[in-house]
Coordinates of C-alpha atoms and ligand atoms in Angstrom, one line a residue:
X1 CA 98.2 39.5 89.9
X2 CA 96.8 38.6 93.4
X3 CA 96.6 35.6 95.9
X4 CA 96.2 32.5 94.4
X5 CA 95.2 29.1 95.0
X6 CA 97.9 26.4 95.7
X7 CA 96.4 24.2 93.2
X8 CA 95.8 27.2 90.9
X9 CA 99.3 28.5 91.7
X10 CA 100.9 24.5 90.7
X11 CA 99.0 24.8 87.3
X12 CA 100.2 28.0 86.6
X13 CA 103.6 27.2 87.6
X14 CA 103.6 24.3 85.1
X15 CA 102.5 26.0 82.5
X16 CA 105.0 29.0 82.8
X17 CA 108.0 26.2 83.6
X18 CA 107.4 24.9 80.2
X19 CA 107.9 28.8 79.1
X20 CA 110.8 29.1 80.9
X21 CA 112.4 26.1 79.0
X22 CA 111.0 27.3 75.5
X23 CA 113.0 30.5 75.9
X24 CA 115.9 29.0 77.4
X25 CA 116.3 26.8 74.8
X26 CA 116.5 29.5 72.1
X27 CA 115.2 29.9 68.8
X28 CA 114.4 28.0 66.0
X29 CA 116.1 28.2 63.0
X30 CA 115.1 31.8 60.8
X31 CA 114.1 33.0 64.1
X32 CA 115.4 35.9 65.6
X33 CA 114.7 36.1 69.6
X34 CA 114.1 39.0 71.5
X35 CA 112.6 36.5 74.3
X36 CA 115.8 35.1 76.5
X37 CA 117.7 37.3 79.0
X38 CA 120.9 36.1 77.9
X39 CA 123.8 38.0 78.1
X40 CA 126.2 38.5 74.9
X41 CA 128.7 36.4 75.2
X42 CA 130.9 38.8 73.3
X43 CA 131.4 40.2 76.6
X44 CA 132.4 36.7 78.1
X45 CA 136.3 36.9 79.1
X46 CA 137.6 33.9 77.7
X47 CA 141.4 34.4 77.4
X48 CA 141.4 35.4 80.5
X49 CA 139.4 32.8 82.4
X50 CA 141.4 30.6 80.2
X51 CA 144.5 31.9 82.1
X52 CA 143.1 31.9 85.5
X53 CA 142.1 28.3 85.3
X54 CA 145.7 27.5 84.1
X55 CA 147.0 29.3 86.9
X56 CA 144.6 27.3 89.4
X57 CA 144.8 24.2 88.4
X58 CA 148.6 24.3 88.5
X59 CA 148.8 26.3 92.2
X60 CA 145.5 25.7 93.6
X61 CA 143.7 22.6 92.7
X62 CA 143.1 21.2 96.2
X63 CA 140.9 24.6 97.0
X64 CA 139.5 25.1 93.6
X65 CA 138.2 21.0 93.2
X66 CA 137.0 20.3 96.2
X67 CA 134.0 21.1 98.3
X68 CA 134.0 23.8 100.7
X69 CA 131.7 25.6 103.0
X70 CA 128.0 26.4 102.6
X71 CA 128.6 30.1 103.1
X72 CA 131.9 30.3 100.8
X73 CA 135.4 30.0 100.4
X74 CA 136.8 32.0 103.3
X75 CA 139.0 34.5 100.6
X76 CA 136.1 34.7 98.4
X77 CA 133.7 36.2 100.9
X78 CA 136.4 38.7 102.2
X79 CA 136.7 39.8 98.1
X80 CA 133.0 39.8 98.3
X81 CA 132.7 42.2 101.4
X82 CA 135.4 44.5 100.1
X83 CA 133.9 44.8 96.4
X84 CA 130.4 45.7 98.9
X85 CA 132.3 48.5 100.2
X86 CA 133.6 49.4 97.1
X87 CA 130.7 49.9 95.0
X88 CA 127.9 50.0 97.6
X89 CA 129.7 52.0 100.4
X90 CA 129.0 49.7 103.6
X91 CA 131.2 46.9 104.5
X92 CA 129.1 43.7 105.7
X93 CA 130.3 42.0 108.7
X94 CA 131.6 38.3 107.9
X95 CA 128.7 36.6 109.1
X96 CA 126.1 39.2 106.8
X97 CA 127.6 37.9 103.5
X98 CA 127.7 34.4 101.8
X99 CA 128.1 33.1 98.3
X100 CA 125.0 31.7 96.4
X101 CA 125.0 29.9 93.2
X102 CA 123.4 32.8 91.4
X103 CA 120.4 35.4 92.3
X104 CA 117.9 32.2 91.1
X105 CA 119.7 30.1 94.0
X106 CA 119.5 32.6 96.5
X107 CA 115.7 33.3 95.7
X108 CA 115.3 29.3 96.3
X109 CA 117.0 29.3 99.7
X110 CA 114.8 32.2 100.6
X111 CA 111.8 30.2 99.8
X112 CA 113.1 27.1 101.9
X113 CA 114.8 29.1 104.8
X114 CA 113.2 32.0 105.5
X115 CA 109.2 31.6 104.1
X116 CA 106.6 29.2 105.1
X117 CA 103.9 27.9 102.7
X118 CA 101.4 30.3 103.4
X119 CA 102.8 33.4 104.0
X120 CA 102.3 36.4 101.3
X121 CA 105.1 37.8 99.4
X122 CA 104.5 41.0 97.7
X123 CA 106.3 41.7 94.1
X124 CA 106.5 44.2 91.3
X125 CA 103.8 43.6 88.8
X126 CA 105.3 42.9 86.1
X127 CA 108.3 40.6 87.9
X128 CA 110.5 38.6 87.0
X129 CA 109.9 34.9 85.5
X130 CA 111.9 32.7 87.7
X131 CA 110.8 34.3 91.2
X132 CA 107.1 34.2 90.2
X133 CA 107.8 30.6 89.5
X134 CA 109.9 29.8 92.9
X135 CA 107.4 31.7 94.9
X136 CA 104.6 29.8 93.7
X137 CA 105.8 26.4 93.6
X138 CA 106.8 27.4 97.2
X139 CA 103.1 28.0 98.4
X140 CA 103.3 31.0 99.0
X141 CA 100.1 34.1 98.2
X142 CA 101.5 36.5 95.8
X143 CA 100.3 40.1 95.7
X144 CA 101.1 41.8 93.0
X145 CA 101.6 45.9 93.2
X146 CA 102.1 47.8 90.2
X147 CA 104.9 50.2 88.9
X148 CA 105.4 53.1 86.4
X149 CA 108.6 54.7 85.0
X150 CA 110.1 55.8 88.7
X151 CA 109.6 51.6 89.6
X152 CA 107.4 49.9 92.5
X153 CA 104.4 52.7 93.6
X154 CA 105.3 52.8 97.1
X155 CA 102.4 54.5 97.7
X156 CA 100.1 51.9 96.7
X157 CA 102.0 49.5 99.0
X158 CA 101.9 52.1 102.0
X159 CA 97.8 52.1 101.0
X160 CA 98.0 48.3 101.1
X161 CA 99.5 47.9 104.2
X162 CA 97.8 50.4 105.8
X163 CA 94.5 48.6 104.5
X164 CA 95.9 45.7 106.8
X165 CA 98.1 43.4 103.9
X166 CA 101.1 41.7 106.2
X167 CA 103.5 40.0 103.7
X168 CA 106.6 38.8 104.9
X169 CA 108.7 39.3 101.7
X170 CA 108.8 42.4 99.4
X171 CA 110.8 40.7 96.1
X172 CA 112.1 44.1 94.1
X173 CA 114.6 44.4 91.4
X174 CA 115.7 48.4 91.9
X175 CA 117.6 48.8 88.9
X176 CA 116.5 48.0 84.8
X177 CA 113.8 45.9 86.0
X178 CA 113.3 42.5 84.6
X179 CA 111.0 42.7 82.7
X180 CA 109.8 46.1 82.5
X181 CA 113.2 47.7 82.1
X182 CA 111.9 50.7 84.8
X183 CA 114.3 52.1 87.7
X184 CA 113.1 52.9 91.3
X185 CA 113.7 56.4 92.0
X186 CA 116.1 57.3 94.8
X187 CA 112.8 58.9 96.6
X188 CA 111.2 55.7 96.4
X189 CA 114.2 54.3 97.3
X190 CA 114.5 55.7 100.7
X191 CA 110.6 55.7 100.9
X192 CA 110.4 51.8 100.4
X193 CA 113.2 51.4 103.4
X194 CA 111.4 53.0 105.7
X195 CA 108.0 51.6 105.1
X196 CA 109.2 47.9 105.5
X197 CA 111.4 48.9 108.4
X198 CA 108.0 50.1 109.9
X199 CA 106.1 47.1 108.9
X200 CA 108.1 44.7 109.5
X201 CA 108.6 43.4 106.0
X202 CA 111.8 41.9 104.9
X203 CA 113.2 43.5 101.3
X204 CA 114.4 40.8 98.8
X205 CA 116.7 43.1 96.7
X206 CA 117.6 41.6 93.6
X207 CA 120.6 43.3 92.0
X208 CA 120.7 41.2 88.8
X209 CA 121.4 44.5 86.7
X210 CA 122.6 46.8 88.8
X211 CA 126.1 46.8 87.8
X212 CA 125.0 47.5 83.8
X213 CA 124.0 51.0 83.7
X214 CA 124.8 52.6 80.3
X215 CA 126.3 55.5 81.6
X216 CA 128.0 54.1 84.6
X217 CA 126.1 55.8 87.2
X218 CA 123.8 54.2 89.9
X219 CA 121.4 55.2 92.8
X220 CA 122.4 53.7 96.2
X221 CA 121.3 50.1 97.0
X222 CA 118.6 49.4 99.0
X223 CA 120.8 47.4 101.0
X224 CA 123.2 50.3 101.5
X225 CA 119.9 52.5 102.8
X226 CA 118.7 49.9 104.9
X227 CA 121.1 46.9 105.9
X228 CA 118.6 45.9 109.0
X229 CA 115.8 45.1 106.6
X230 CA 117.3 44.2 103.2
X231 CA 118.8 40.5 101.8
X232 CA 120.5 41.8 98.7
X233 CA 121.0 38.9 95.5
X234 CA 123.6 39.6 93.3
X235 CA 125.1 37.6 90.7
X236 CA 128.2 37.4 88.2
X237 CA 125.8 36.1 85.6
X238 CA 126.1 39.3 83.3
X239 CA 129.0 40.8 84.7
X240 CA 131.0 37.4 83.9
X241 CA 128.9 34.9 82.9
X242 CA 126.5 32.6 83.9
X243 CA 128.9 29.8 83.0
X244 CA 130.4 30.3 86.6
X245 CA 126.9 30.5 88.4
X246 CA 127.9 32.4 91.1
X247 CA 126.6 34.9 92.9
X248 CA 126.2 36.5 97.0
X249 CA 123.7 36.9 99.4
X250 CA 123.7 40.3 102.1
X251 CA 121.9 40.2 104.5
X252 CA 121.1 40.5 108.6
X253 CA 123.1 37.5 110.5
X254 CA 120.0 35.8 111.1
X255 CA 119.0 35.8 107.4
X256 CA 122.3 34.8 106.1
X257 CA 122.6 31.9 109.2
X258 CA 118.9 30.3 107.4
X259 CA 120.0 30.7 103.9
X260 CA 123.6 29.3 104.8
X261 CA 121.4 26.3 106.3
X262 CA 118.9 25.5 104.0
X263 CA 121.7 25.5 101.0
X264 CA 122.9 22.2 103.2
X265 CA 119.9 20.9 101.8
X266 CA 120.2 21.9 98.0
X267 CA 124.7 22.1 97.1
X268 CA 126.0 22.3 99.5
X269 CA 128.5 24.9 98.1
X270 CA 128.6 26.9 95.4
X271 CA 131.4 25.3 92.4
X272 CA 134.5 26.0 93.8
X273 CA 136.2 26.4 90.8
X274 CA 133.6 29.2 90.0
X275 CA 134.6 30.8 93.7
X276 CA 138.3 31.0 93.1
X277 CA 137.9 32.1 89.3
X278 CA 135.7 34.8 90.3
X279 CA 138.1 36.1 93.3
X280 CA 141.2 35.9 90.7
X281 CA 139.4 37.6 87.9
X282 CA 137.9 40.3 90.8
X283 CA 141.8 40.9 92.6
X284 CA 143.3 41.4 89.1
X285 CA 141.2 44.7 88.8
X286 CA 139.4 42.8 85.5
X287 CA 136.0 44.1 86.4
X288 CA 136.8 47.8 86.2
X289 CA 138.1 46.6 82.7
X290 CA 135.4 44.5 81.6
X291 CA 131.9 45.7 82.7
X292 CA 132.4 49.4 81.0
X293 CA 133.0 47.4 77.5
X294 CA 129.8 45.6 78.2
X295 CA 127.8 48.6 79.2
X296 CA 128.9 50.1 76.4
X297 CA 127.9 47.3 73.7
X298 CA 124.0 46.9 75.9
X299 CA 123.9 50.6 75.3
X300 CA 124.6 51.0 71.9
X301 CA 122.1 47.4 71.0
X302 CA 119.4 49.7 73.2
X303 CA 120.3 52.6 70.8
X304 CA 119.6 50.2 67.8
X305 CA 116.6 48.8 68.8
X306 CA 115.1 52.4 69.7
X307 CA 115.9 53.7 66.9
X308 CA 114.3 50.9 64.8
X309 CA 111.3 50.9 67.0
X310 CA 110.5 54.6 66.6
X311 CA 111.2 54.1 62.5
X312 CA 109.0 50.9 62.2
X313 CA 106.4 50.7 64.7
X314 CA 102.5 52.2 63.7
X315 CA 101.4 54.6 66.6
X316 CA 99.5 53.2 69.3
X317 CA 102.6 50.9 70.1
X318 CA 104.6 52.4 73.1
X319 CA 107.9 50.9 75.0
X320 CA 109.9 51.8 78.1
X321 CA 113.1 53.3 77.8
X322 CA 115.6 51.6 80.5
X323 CA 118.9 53.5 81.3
X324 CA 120.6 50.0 81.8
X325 CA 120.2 46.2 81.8
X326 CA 118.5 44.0 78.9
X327 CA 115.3 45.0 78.8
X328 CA 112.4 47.4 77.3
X329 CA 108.4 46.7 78.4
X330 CA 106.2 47.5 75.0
X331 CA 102.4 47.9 75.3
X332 CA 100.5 47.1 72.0
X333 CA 96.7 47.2 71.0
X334 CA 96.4 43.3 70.9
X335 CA 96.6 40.4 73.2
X336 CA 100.3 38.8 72.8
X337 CA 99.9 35.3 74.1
X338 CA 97.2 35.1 71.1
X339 CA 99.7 36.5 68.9
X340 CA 102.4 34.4 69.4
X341 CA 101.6 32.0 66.8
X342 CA 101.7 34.6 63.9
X343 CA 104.9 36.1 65.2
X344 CA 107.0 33.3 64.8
X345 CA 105.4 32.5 61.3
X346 CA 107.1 36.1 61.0
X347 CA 110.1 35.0 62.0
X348 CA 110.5 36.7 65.6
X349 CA 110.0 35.7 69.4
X350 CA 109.5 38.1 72.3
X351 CA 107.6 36.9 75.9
X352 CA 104.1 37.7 76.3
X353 CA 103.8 40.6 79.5
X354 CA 101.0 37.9 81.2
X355 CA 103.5 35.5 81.3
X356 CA 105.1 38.3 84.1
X357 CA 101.6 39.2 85.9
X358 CA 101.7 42.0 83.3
X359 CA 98.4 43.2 81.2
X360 CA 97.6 41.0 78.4
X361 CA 98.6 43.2 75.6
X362 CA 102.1 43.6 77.2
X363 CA 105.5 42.1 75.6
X364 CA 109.1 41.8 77.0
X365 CA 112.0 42.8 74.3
X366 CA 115.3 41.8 74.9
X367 CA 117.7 43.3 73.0
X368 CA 121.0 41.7 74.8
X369 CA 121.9 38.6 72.6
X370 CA 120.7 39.9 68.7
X371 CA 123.8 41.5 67.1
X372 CA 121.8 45.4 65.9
X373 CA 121.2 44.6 62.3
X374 CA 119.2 41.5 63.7
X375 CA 117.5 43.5 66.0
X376 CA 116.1 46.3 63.1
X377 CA 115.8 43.2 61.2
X378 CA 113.4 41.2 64.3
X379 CA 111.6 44.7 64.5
X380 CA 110.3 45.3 60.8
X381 CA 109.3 41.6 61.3
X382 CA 106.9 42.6 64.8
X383 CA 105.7 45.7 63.0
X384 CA 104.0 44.0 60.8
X385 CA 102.0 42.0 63.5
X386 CA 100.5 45.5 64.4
Ligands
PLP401 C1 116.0 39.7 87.9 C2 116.8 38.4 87.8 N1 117.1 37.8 88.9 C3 117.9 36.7 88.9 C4 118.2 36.1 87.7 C5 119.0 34.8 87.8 O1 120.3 35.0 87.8 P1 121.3 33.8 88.0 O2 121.9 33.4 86.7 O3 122.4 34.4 88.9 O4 120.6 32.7 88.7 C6 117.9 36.7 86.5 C7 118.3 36.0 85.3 O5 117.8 36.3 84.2 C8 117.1 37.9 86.6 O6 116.7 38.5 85.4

């Protein structure tokens, strides 16, 4: 991956926007996916979102209908600032934390408020889908900087910068990547902090994943390292559901005061009704409830689909092995856009790695939404491709 023309940059975009609706619409009938990032919605809370909407719409309707502020419901960014402290030890100031519409949302406003057609924004290579897509319709030159199991090679950045690159943007997913499934070491971590800080580069942290570690642990946010040059994006879109699309934005005062005004220009607000349900659901202690069960159940569907790998796949086929999220990145001796075709004669769907600025005979598995006898079942299907 590396700069691109605009016009070569709208093409692309098209193409891969077509993608992007392919997977989101799901599979066709006999086909099991491994393609969409969806999270299970065995995990989604219904009973008690059912009850918290009761509850609402009999004591708080005028608050949970109606518009509100760009930045948030006032009692829904204090929640937000004390679940920071909670989980990522620093506390941000009112004006350094606002609620987005999800991590897609806040990648938007950072295009409109903060970027200018123009400017260069480095990423991972592989990244994920949806930013590649906003960054390029955006106009902006994309330099792409690779990664191996301990996440983004700082180095190479530190090389590239040194070499006289200036992007304005690093975009970086820390934890269970998307797609590649890798986590950026808690060197690298502290590493990556000060070489921005140095350079002047702003970190895009997106903490889509963070929160689904299998084992429960996690390395300190990037944020938490390095407030001054970090805009964290988080989202409740697999810790709740995407249903709600909500998510927050952390940030410097100046950051958070653009994205804040160019979000007058896209909703205005984010759903109240998502706001309040999320604050209700968050008070009543529900996440420290409900994230372990779904760590556990994307742990043991990662279990299943390892296992089934390493009993059906020839050698010569290799995959990461994340410690959280959706995802594992498998490299294959054949081109897998080509491939496509044959794969769902076969009955089974995956993304093609190009389709993430990732080598040509690289594939994305997802192994959130199958239930695990689908997954062995979608895997004896792909093993016969090789
Ligand atoms: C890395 C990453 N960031 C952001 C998003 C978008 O999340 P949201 O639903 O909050 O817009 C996704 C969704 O798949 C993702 O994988």
């Amino acid at each position: 991956m590396s700069r691109r023309s605009t016009r070569g940059a709208r093409a692309r975009w098209s193409s891969v926007s077509t993608e992007l609706a392919t997977i989101l619409a799901g599979a066709p009938p006999g086909v099991l996916s491994l393609a969409g990032g969806f999270p299970n919605p065995k995990t989604f809370p219904t009973t008690e979102i059912a009850e918290i909407v009761t509850r609402l719409m009999r004591d708080d309707p005028g608050v949970a209908l109606q518009y509100t502020a760009p930045e948030g419901i006032p009692s829904v960014r204090e929640y937000l600032r004390d679940r920071q402290e909670q989980l990522q030890g620093r506390r941000p100031e009112l004006e350094e934390l606002m609620v987005t519409s999800g991590g897609m949302e806040c990648i938007a406003l950072t295009c409109r408020g903060v970027l200018a057609p123009g400017d260069t924004v480095v990423v991972e290579a592989p990244t994920y889908l949806g930013a590649l897509m906003a960054f390029e319709h955006a106009g902006l030159a994309v330099e792409g900087v690779p990664m191996d199991e301990d996440g983004l090679r700082v180095e190479v950045l530190a090389e590239r910068l040194a070499a006289g690159l200036r992007p304005k943007l690093l975009y970086v997913i820390p934890d269970y990547q998307n797609p590649s499934g890798f986590t950026l070491s808690l060197e690298r971590r502290r590493a990556l902090v000060e070489l921005c800080r140095r350079y002047d580069v702003l970190i895009f942290e997106d903490v889509a994943y963070r929160e689904i570690s299998f084992d429960g642990s996690s390395l300190p946010s990037l944020w938490s390292l390095g407030p001054d040059v970090v805009l964290q994006a988080g989202t409740f879109s697999k810790l709740l559901s995407p249903g709600v699309r909500l998510g927050w934005a952390a940030a410097r005062t100046d950051v958070i005061a653009r994205l804040a005004s160019a979000k007058q220009l896209t909703d205005q607000c984010a759903g109240a009704l998502g706001q309040r349900i999320v604050e209700e659901y968050g008070r009543a202690g529900l996440f420290e409830r409900g994230i372990p069960a779904s760590r556990e159940l994307y742990a043991s569907h990662w279990r299943a689909l390892d296992t089934a790998l390493r009993a059906h796949m020839p050698s010569g086929v290799t995959w990461s092995e994340p410690t959280g999220g959706f995802f594992s990145w498998m490299t294959v001796p054949m081109d897998t856009m080509d491939l496509r075709p044959a794969a769902l004669e076969a009955g089974v769907m995956y993304v093609p790695g190009s389709l993430f600025g990732g080598p040509p005979n690289s594939l994305r598995l997802s192994f959130s939404l199958l239930d695990e006898d689908e997954l062995e079942t979608a895997v004896v299907r792909l093993s016969t491709l090789f």
